Amino acid sequence: MKILGIESSCDETACAVVEDGRRILSSAVASQVEEHKLYGGVVPEIASRRHAEAISGLCACALKDAGCTMDDIGGIAVTYGPGLIGALLCGVSFAKGLALAADKPLIPVNHLKGHVATNYLTTPDLTPPFLCLIVSGGHSHIVEVKSYTEYRVVGRTRDDAAGEAFDKTARVLGFPYPGGVYVDRAAAQGDPAAFRLPHPSVDGGPYDFSFSGLKTAVINLVHTMEQRGEPFRREDVAASFTATVCDLLCGRTLAAAKALGYRTVCVAGGVSANSHLRGEMQRRCNREGIRLYLPETSLCGDNAAMIASQGFFELQAGNTAGPDLNGFASLRLENCKIC
Ligand code: KG4
Ligand code: ZN
């Protein structure tokens, strides 16, 4: 069955067609990043306007690229949260109209579950259960993926997300927004032991994260060196920061896998494109005899193929919505049928 996926939760408008949850027939993405770069971050009102402008044409492109028409589509999957509310409503309203006009099932998809589905697209024989580290611009979670649609959150960030810490580190080092990829490249040229940074643990949450202190430590370190006129290599700051974040992410994920008895681990979300995280997670999983699955790097950022993939499994589980579907800015991962 072919599912049309629609994604508009942040600064990428995306439409895609995926067959049986696993095979990408088309994937169109219109990124607004160049415009938001001017402001050093996403401007919600601009994001909503661009989604509204792009979504209809992009959907037509995705259908054409897949060589199909609406008649071939078995369901319309749309991101209904979490994300920027105005941005979400563009996708949700468009999907509702299309589902009504074409008489197709409307399938609400949690954006983070969509990220996890990039692993189904990358590894066609991967099936739940497994443990997944989800690391994006707005979220950092360790989750038990019990089935395609049932999740249990094991750990979460208490403050900033991993991607946010990458972006703030990038900004203080003078890289453009979104800076994760620049920090990744710079870190490859730096010394990870050049600076000692805090490894915060969270009281009462062995699998929780806290990145706000680490982010502040990097900002203070750079500002202090600048004020004193001390020369430093930004590659060394990037490498020290990256090594600390990756140590925290990998350490807690593998501790959770051990405690809960998981032998299969996946990673998902924008930060899963990070080369150091991928390498470090692979090394540690090899050492522990755990199977690791990573999404193709081209699927790590926001796209609609992941929404169409998850949409297929939601439809199979009977999770559809009516024309009263709304967007939810802080939609949760657990029990997120329809809030
Ligand atoms: O999942 P995503 O595309 O959007 C959200 O759902 O938030 O994640 C975007 C985040 C940004 O913070 C970006 O800087 C980060 O992913 N990111 C990276 C890399 N590529 C993207 N962080 C570290 N290393 C990368 N290579
Ligand atoms: Zn995302």
PDB file of N, CA and C in Angstrom, residues 193-271:
ATOM      1  N   ALA A 193      40.413  15.981  23.815  1.00  0.00           N
ATOM      2  CA  ALA A 193      40.878  16.084  25.212  1.00  0.00           C
ATOM      3  C   ALA A 193      41.401  17.486  25.522  1.00  0.00           C
ATOM      4  N   ALA A 194      41.218  18.432  24.605  1.00  0.00           N
ATOM      5  CA  ALA A 194      41.785  19.780  24.802  1.00  0.00           C
ATOM      6  C   ALA A 194      41.150  20.498  25.995  1.00  0.00           C
ATOM      7  N   PHE A 195      39.847  20.314  26.197  1.00  0.00           N
ATOM      8  CA  PHE A 195      39.140  21.004  27.293  1.00  0.00           C
ATOM      9  C   PHE A 195      38.328  19.999  28.088  1.00  0.00           C
ATOM     10  N   ARG A 196      38.343  20.180  29.413  1.00  0.00           N
ATOM     11  CA  ARG A 196      37.510  19.322  30.269  1.00  0.00           C
ATOM     12  C   ARG A 196      36.156  19.995  30.476  1.00  0.00           C
ATOM     13  N   LEU A 197      35.107  19.331  30.088  1.00  0.00           N
ATOM     14  CA  LEU A 197      33.755  19.898  30.210  1.00  0.00           C
ATOM     15  C   LEU A 197      32.933  19.043  31.170  1.00  0.00           C
ATOM     16  N   PRO A 198      31.908  19.640  31.811  1.00  0.00           N
ATOM     17  CA  PRO A 198      31.125  18.856  32.793  1.00  0.00           C
ATOM     18  C   PRO A 198      30.344  17.711  32.147  1.00  0.00           C
ATOM     19  N   HIS A 199      30.240  16.608  32.901  1.00  0.00           N
ATOM     20  CA  HIS A 199      29.445  15.432  32.493  1.00  0.00           C
ATOM     21  C   HIS A 199      28.238  15.366  33.416  1.00  0.00           C
ATOM     22  N   PRO A 200      27.226  16.204  33.212  1.00  0.00           N
ATOM     23  CA  PRO A 200      26.146  16.262  34.214  1.00  0.00           C
ATOM     24  C   PRO A 200      25.327  14.982  34.275  1.00  0.00           C
ATOM     25  N   SER A 201      25.059  14.534  35.518  1.00  0.00           N
ATOM     26  CA  SER A 201      24.101  13.432  35.688  1.00  0.00           C
ATOM     27  C   SER A 201      22.848  14.027  36.321  1.00  0.00           C
ATOM     28  N   VAL A 202      21.758  13.298  36.241  1.00  0.00           N
ATOM     29  CA  VAL A 202      20.468  13.831  36.700  1.00  0.00           C
ATOM     30  C   VAL A 202      20.001  13.014  37.893  1.00  0.00           C
ATOM     31  N   ASP A 203      19.775  13.695  39.034  1.00  0.00           N
ATOM     32  CA  ASP A 203      19.323  13.011  40.243  1.00  0.00           C
ATOM     33  C   ASP A 203      18.023  12.260  39.987  1.00  0.00           C
ATOM     34  N   GLY A 204      17.999  10.987  40.341  1.00  0.00           N
ATOM     35  CA  GLY A 204      16.763  10.213  40.228  1.00  0.00           C
ATOM     36  C   GLY A 204      16.398   9.827  38.808  1.00  0.00           C
ATOM     37  N   GLY A 205      17.240  10.120  37.841  1.00  0.00           N
ATOM     38  CA  GLY A 205      16.935   9.759  36.436  1.00  0.00           C
ATOM     39  C   GLY A 205      18.180   9.207  35.764  1.00  0.00           C
ATOM     40  N   PRO A 206      18.476   7.904  36.002  1.00  0.00           N
ATOM     41  CA  PRO A 206      19.742   7.353  35.497  1.00  0.00           C
ATOM     42  C   PRO A 206      19.871   7.411  33.973  1.00  0.00           C
ATOM     43  N   TYR A 207      18.730   7.492  33.273  1.00  0.00           N
ATOM     44  CA  TYR A 207      18.785   7.529  31.797  1.00  0.00           C
ATOM     45  C   TYR A 207      18.348   8.898  31.259  1.00  0.00           C
ATOM     46  N   ASP A 208      18.238   9.882  32.147  1.00  0.00           N
ATOM     47  CA  ASP A 208      17.870  11.237  31.716  1.00  0.00           C
ATOM     48  C   ASP A 208      19.115  12.034  31.341  1.00  0.00           C
ATOM     49  N   PHE A 209      18.890  13.099  30.593  1.00  0.00           N
ATOM     50  CA  PHE A 209      19.979  13.981  30.185  1.00  0.00           C
ATOM     51  C   PHE A 209      19.730  15.391  30.708  1.00  0.00           C
ATOM     52  N   SER A 210      20.840  16.159  30.828  1.00  0.00           N
ATOM     53  CA  SER A 210      20.737  17.590  31.082  1.00  0.00           C
ATOM     54  C   SER A 210      21.875  18.242  30.311  1.00  0.00           C
ATOM     55  N   PHE A 211      21.534  18.996  29.283  1.00  0.00           N
ATOM     56  CA  PHE A 211      22.573  19.586  28.438  1.00  0.00           C
ATOM     57  C   PHE A 211      22.750  21.076  28.674  1.00  0.00           C
ATOM     58  N   SER A 212      21.895  21.660  29.534  1.00  0.00           N
ATOM     59  CA  SER A 212      21.949  23.100  29.684  1.00  0.00           C
ATOM     60  C   SER A 212      23.264  23.561  30.339  1.00  0.00           C
ATOM     61  N   GLY A 213      23.732  22.798  31.370  1.00  0.00           N
ATOM     62  CA  GLY A 213      24.978  23.132  32.052  1.00  0.00           C
ATOM     63  C   GLY A 213      26.173  23.000  31.127  1.00  0.00           C
ATOM     64  N   LEU A 214      26.145  21.973  30.305  1.00  0.00           N
ATOM     65  CA  LEU A 214      27.239  21.741  29.347  1.00  0.00           C
ATOM     66  C   LEU A 214      27.292  22.877  28.320  1.00  0.00           C
ATOM     67  N   LYS A 215      26.110  23.245  27.844  1.00  0.00           N
ATOM     68  CA  LYS A 215      26.016  24.349  26.871  1.00  0.00           C
ATOM     69  C   LYS A 215      26.581  25.640  27.477  1.00  0.00           C
ATOM     70  N   THR A 216      26.172  25.945  28.718  1.00  0.00           N
ATOM     71  CA  THR A 216      26.662  27.158  29.387  1.00  0.00           C
ATOM     72  C   THR A 216      28.174  27.079  29.609  1.00  0.00           C
ATOM     73  N   ALA A 217      28.678  25.886  29.955  1.00  0.00           N
ATOM     74  CA  ALA A 217      30.122  25.719  30.186  1.00  0.00           C
ATOM     75  C   ALA A 217      30.904  26.035  28.902  1.00  0.00           C
ATOM     76  N   VAL A 218      30.401  25.601  27.756  1.00  0.00           N
ATOM     77  CA  VAL A 218      31.092  25.868  26.483  1.00  0.00           C
ATOM     78  C   VAL A 218      31.058  27.365  26.183  1.00  0.00           C
ATOM     79  N   ILE A 219      29.888  27.986  26.395  1.00  0.00           N
ATOM     80  CA  ILE A 219      29.755  29.424  26.121  1.00  0.00           C
ATOM     81  C   ILE A 219      30.711  30.212  27.028  1.00  0.00           C
ATOM     82  N   ASN A 220      30.743  29.861  28.334  1.00  0.00           N
ATOM     83  CA  ASN A 220      31.630  30.558  29.275  1.00  0.00           C
ATOM     84  C   ASN A 220      33.097  30.348  28.914  1.00  0.00           C
ATOM     85  N   LEU A 221      33.438  29.124  28.528  1.00  0.00           N
ATOM     86  CA  LEU A 221      34.826  28.799  28.164  1.00  0.00           C
ATOM     87  C   LEU A 221      35.287  29.691  27.006  1.00  0.00           C
ATOM     88  N   VAL A 222      34.463  29.773  25.976  1.00  0.00           N
ATOM     89  CA  VAL A 222      34.837  30.549  24.775  1.00  0.00           C
ATOM     90  C   VAL A 222      34.894  32.039  25.109  1.00  0.00           C
ATOM     91  N   HIS A 223      33.868  32.532  25.841  1.00  0.00           N
ATOM     92  CA  HIS A 223      33.852  33.962  26.183  1.00  0.00           C
ATOM     93  C   HIS A 223      35.064  34.328  27.035  1.00  0.00           C
ATOM     94  N   THR A 224      35.406  33.477  28.015  1.00  0.00           N
ATOM     95  CA  THR A 224      36.551  33.761  28.899  1.00  0.00           C
ATOM     96  C   THR A 224      37.839  33.823  28.076  1.00  0.00           C
ATOM     97  N   MET A 225      38.035  32.854  27.193  1.00  0.00           N
ATOM     98  CA  MET A 225      39.269  32.845  26.381  1.00  0.00           C
ATOM     99  C   MET A 225      39.311  34.080  25.477  1.00  0.00           C
ATOM    100  N   GLU A 226      38.154  34.455  24.943  1.00  0.00           N
ATOM    101  CA  GLU A 226      38.111  35.646  24.068  1.00  0.00           C
ATOM    102  C   GLU A 226      38.436  36.913  24.852  1.00  0.00           C
ATOM    103  N   GLN A 227      37.821  37.010  26.071  1.00  0.00           N
ATOM    104  CA  GLN A 227      38.055  38.222  26.888  1.00  0.00           C
ATOM    105  C   GLN A 227      39.507  38.338  27.335  1.00  0.00           C
ATOM    106  N   ARG A 228      40.137  37.195  27.599  1.00  0.00           N
ATOM    107  CA  ARG A 228      41.545  37.218  28.035  1.00  0.00           C
ATOM    108  C   ARG A 228      42.502  37.349  26.852  1.00  0.00           C
ATOM    109  N   GLY A 229      41.957  37.253  25.651  1.00  0.00           N
ATOM    110  CA  GLY A 229      42.799  37.305  24.460  1.00  0.00           C
ATOM    111  C   GLY A 229      43.650  36.049  24.288  1.00  0.00           C
ATOM    112  N   GLU A 230      43.175  34.936  24.903  1.00  0.00           N
ATOM    113  CA  GLU A 230      43.919  33.667  24.764  1.00  0.00           C
ATOM    114  C   GLU A 230      43.597  33.045  23.413  1.00  0.00           C
ATOM    115  N   PRO A 231      44.628  32.683  22.647  1.00  0.00           N
ATOM    116  CA  PRO A 231      44.327  32.037  21.377  1.00  0.00           C
ATOM    117  C   PRO A 231      43.800  30.610  21.615  1.00  0.00           C
ATOM    118  N   PHE A 232      42.826  30.179  20.836  1.00  0.00           N
ATOM    119  CA  PHE A 232      42.335  28.792  20.935  1.00  0.00           C
ATOM    120  C   PHE A 232      41.853  28.355  19.565  1.00  0.00           C
ATOM    121  N   ARG A 233      41.824  27.039  19.368  1.00  0.00           N
ATOM    122  CA  ARG A 233      41.321  26.494  18.092  1.00  0.00           C
ATOM    123  C   ARG A 233      39.854  26.106  18.290  1.00  0.00           C
ATOM    124  N   ARG A 234      38.974  26.627  17.426  1.00  0.00           N
ATOM    125  CA  ARG A 234      37.561  26.280  17.630  1.00  0.00           C
ATOM    126  C   ARG A 234      37.309  24.802  17.330  1.00  0.00           C
ATOM    127  N   GLU A 235      38.227  24.207  16.546  1.00  0.00           N
ATOM    128  CA  GLU A 235      38.131  22.757  16.292  1.00  0.00           C
ATOM    129  C   GLU A 235      38.267  21.978  17.604  1.00  0.00           C
ATOM    130  N   ASP A 236      39.164  22.487  18.505  1.00  0.00           N
ATOM    131  CA  ASP A 236      39.373  21.798  19.791  1.00  0.00           C
ATOM    132  C   ASP A 236      38.138  21.916  20.685  1.00  0.00           C
ATOM    133  N   VAL A 237      37.494  23.094  20.669  1.00  0.00           N
ATOM    134  CA  VAL A 237      36.262  23.261  21.462  1.00  0.00           C
ATOM    135  C   VAL A 237      35.182  22.340  20.894  1.00  0.00           C
ATOM    136  N   ALA A 238      35.051  22.327  19.568  1.00  0.00           N
ATOM    137  CA  ALA A 238      34.036  21.477  18.919  1.00  0.00           C
ATOM    138  C   ALA A 238      34.281  20.010  19.253  1.00  0.00           C
ATOM    139  N   ALA A 239      35.534  19.584  19.217  1.00  0.00           N
ATOM    140  CA  ALA A 239      35.857  18.172  19.477  1.00  0.00           C
ATOM    141  C   ALA A 239      35.604  17.815  20.943  1.00  0.00           C
ATOM    142  N   SER A 240      35.959  18.713  21.866  1.00  0.00           N
ATOM    143  CA  SER A 240      35.766  18.430  23.300  1.00  0.00           C
ATOM    144  C   SER A 240      34.278  18.375  23.636  1.00  0.00           C
ATOM    145  N   PHE A 241      33.512  19.319  23.071  1.00  0.00           N
ATOM    146  CA  PHE A 241      32.059  19.340  23.286  1.00  0.00           C
ATOM    147  C   PHE A 241      31.429  18.059  22.707  1.00  0.00           C
ATOM    148  N   THR A 242      31.794  17.737  21.476  1.00  0.00           N
ATOM    149  CA  THR A 242      31.199  16.569  20.802  1.00  0.00           C
ATOM    150  C   THR A 242      31.508  15.289  21.569  1.00  0.00           C
ATOM    151  N   ALA A 243      32.755  15.155  22.018  1.00  0.00           N
ATOM    152  CA  ALA A 243      33.143  13.938  22.754  1.00  0.00           C
ATOM    153  C   ALA A 243      32.314  13.811  24.031  1.00  0.00           C
ATOM    154  N   THR A 244      32.074  14.946  24.714  1.00  0.00           N
ATOM    155  CA  THR A 244      31.299  14.916  25.965  1.00  0.00           C
ATOM    156  C   THR A 244      29.848  14.523  25.684  1.00  0.00           C
ATOM    157  N   VAL A 245      29.244  15.161  24.678  1.00  0.00           N
ATOM    158  CA  VAL A 245      27.836  14.848  24.358  1.00  0.00           C
ATOM    159  C   VAL A 245      27.702  13.377  23.949  1.00  0.00           C
ATOM    160  N   CYS A 246      28.612  12.926  23.101  1.00  0.00           N
ATOM    161  CA  CYS A 246      28.510  11.542  22.604  1.00  0.00           C
ATOM    162  C   CYS A 246      28.705  10.548  23.741  1.00  0.00           C
ATOM    163  N   ASP A 247      29.617  10.868  24.676  1.00  0.00           N
ATOM    164  CA  ASP A 247      29.840   9.988  25.820  1.00  0.00           C
ATOM    165  C   ASP A 247      28.549   9.872  26.646  1.00  0.00           C
ATOM    166  N   LEU A 248      27.869  11.012  26.860  1.00  0.00           N
ATOM    167  CA  LEU A 248      26.627  11.007  27.634  1.00  0.00           C
ATOM    168  C   LEU A 248      25.538  10.222  26.904  1.00  0.00           C
ATOM    169  N   LEU A 249      25.367  10.505  25.616  1.00  0.00           N
ATOM    170  CA  LEU A 249      24.300   9.851  24.841  1.00  0.00           C
ATOM    171  C   LEU A 249      24.531   8.337  24.759  1.00  0.00           C
ATOM    172  N   CYS A 250      25.752   7.947  24.436  1.00  0.00           N
ATOM    173  CA  CYS A 250      26.037   6.510  24.272  1.00  0.00           C
ATOM    174  C   CYS A 250      25.997   5.803  25.627  1.00  0.00           C
ATOM    175  N   GLY A 251      26.604   6.430  26.638  1.00  0.00           N
ATOM    176  CA  GLY A 251      26.681   5.798  27.963  1.00  0.00           C
ATOM    177  C   GLY A 251      25.295   5.495  28.507  1.00  0.00           C
ATOM    178  N   ARG A 252      24.393   6.483  28.442  1.00  0.00           N
ATOM    179  CA  ARG A 252      23.050   6.275  29.036  1.00  0.00           C
ATOM    180  C   ARG A 252      22.215   5.327  28.189  1.00  0.00           C
ATOM    181  N   THR A 253      22.366   5.394  26.884  1.00  0.00           N
ATOM    182  CA  THR A 253      21.586   4.479  26.023  1.00  0.00           C
ATOM    183  C   THR A 253      21.993   3.040  26.297  1.00  0.00           C
ATOM    184  N   LEU A 254      23.299   2.803  26.379  1.00  0.00           N
ATOM    185  CA  LEU A 254      23.744   1.419  26.582  1.00  0.00           C
ATOM    186  C   LEU A 254      23.456   0.931  28.004  1.00  0.00           C
ATOM    187  N   ALA A 255      23.498   1.854  28.965  1.00  0.00           N
ATOM    188  CA  ALA A 255      23.132   1.463  30.337  1.00  0.00           C
ATOM    189  C   ALA A 255      21.660   1.048  30.366  1.00  0.00           C
ATOM    190  N   ALA A 256      20.810   1.795  29.658  1.00  0.00           N
ATOM    191  CA  ALA A 256      19.377   1.460  29.607  1.00  0.00           C
ATOM    192  C   ALA A 256      19.173   0.128  28.881  1.00  0.00           C
ATOM    193  N   ALA A 257      19.905  -0.079  27.787  1.00  0.00           N
ATOM    194  CA  ALA A 257      19.776  -1.336  27.029  1.00  0.00           C
ATOM    195  C   ALA A 257      20.130  -2.520  27.927  1.00  0.00           C
ATOM    196  N   LYS A 258      21.212  -2.378  28.677  1.00  0.00           N
ATOM    197  CA  LYS A 258      21.667  -3.451  29.575  1.00  0.00           C
ATOM    198  C   LYS A 258      20.608  -3.725  30.643  1.00  0.00           C
ATOM    199  N   ALA A 259      20.147  -2.648  31.299  1.00  0.00           N
ATOM    200  CA  ALA A 259      19.202  -2.801  32.408  1.00  0.00           C
ATOM    201  C   ALA A 259      17.888  -3.417  31.942  1.00  0.00           C
ATOM    202  N   LEU A 260      17.458  -3.072  30.721  1.00  0.00           N
ATOM    203  CA  LEU A 260      16.148  -3.528  30.242  1.00  0.00           C
ATOM    204  C   LEU A 260      16.253  -4.773  29.363  1.00  0.00           C
ATOM    205  N   GLY A 261      17.481  -5.230  29.122  1.00  0.00           N
ATOM    206  CA  GLY A 261      17.680  -6.479  28.377  1.00  0.00           C
ATOM    207  C   GLY A 261      17.539  -6.355  26.870  1.00  0.00           C
ATOM    208  N   TYR A 262      17.770  -5.181  26.321  1.00  0.00           N
ATOM    209  CA  TYR A 262      17.683  -5.026  24.856  1.00  0.00           C
ATOM    210  C   TYR A 262      19.010  -5.376  24.195  1.00  0.00           C
ATOM    211  N   ARG A 263      18.971  -6.168  23.142  1.00  0.00           N
ATOM    212  CA  ARG A 263      20.169  -6.511  22.374  1.00  0.00           C
ATOM    213  C   ARG A 263      20.176  -5.782  21.031  1.00  0.00           C
ATOM    214  N   THR A 264      19.125  -5.002  20.752  1.00  0.00           N
ATOM    215  CA  THR A 264      19.051  -4.220  19.511  1.00  0.00           C
ATOM    216  C   THR A 264      18.818  -2.765  19.878  1.00  0.00           C
ATOM    217  N   VAL A 265      19.669  -1.902  19.325  1.00  0.00           N
ATOM    218  CA  VAL A 265      19.578  -0.463  19.605  1.00  0.00           C
ATOM    219  C   VAL A 265      19.532   0.292  18.272  1.00  0.00           C
ATOM    220  N   CYS A 266      18.708   1.342  18.210  1.00  0.00           N
ATOM    221  CA  CYS A 266      18.653   2.218  17.029  1.00  0.00           C
ATOM    222  C   CYS A 266      18.890   3.662  17.479  1.00  0.00           C
ATOM    223  N   VAL A 267      19.250   4.502  16.546  1.00  0.00           N
ATOM    224  CA  VAL A 267      19.379   5.934  16.810  1.00  0.00           C
ATOM    225  C   VAL A 267      18.539   6.648  15.748  1.00  0.00           C
ATOM    226  N   ALA A 268      17.950   7.797  16.092  1.00  0.00           N
ATOM    227  CA  ALA A 268      17.120   8.527  15.129  1.00  0.00           C
ATOM    228  C   ALA A 268      17.134  10.018  15.449  1.00  0.00           C
ATOM    229  N   GLY A 269      16.731  10.842  14.476  1.00  0.00           N
ATOM    230  CA  GLY A 269      16.662  12.305  14.660  1.00  0.00           C
ATOM    231  C   GLY A 269      17.838  12.996  13.994  1.00  0.00           C
ATOM    232  N   GLY A 270      17.726  14.317  13.861  1.00  0.00           N
ATOM    233  CA  GLY A 270      18.741  15.101  13.146  1.00  0.00           C
ATOM    234  C   GLY A 270      20.160  14.864  13.631  1.00  0.00           C
ATOM    235  N   VAL A 271      20.340  14.736  14.958  1.00  0.00           N
ATOM    236  CA  VAL A 271      21.692  14.569  15.518  1.00  0.00           C
ATOM    237  C   VAL A 271      22.258  13.179  15.215  1.00  0.00           C
TER     238      VAL A 271
END
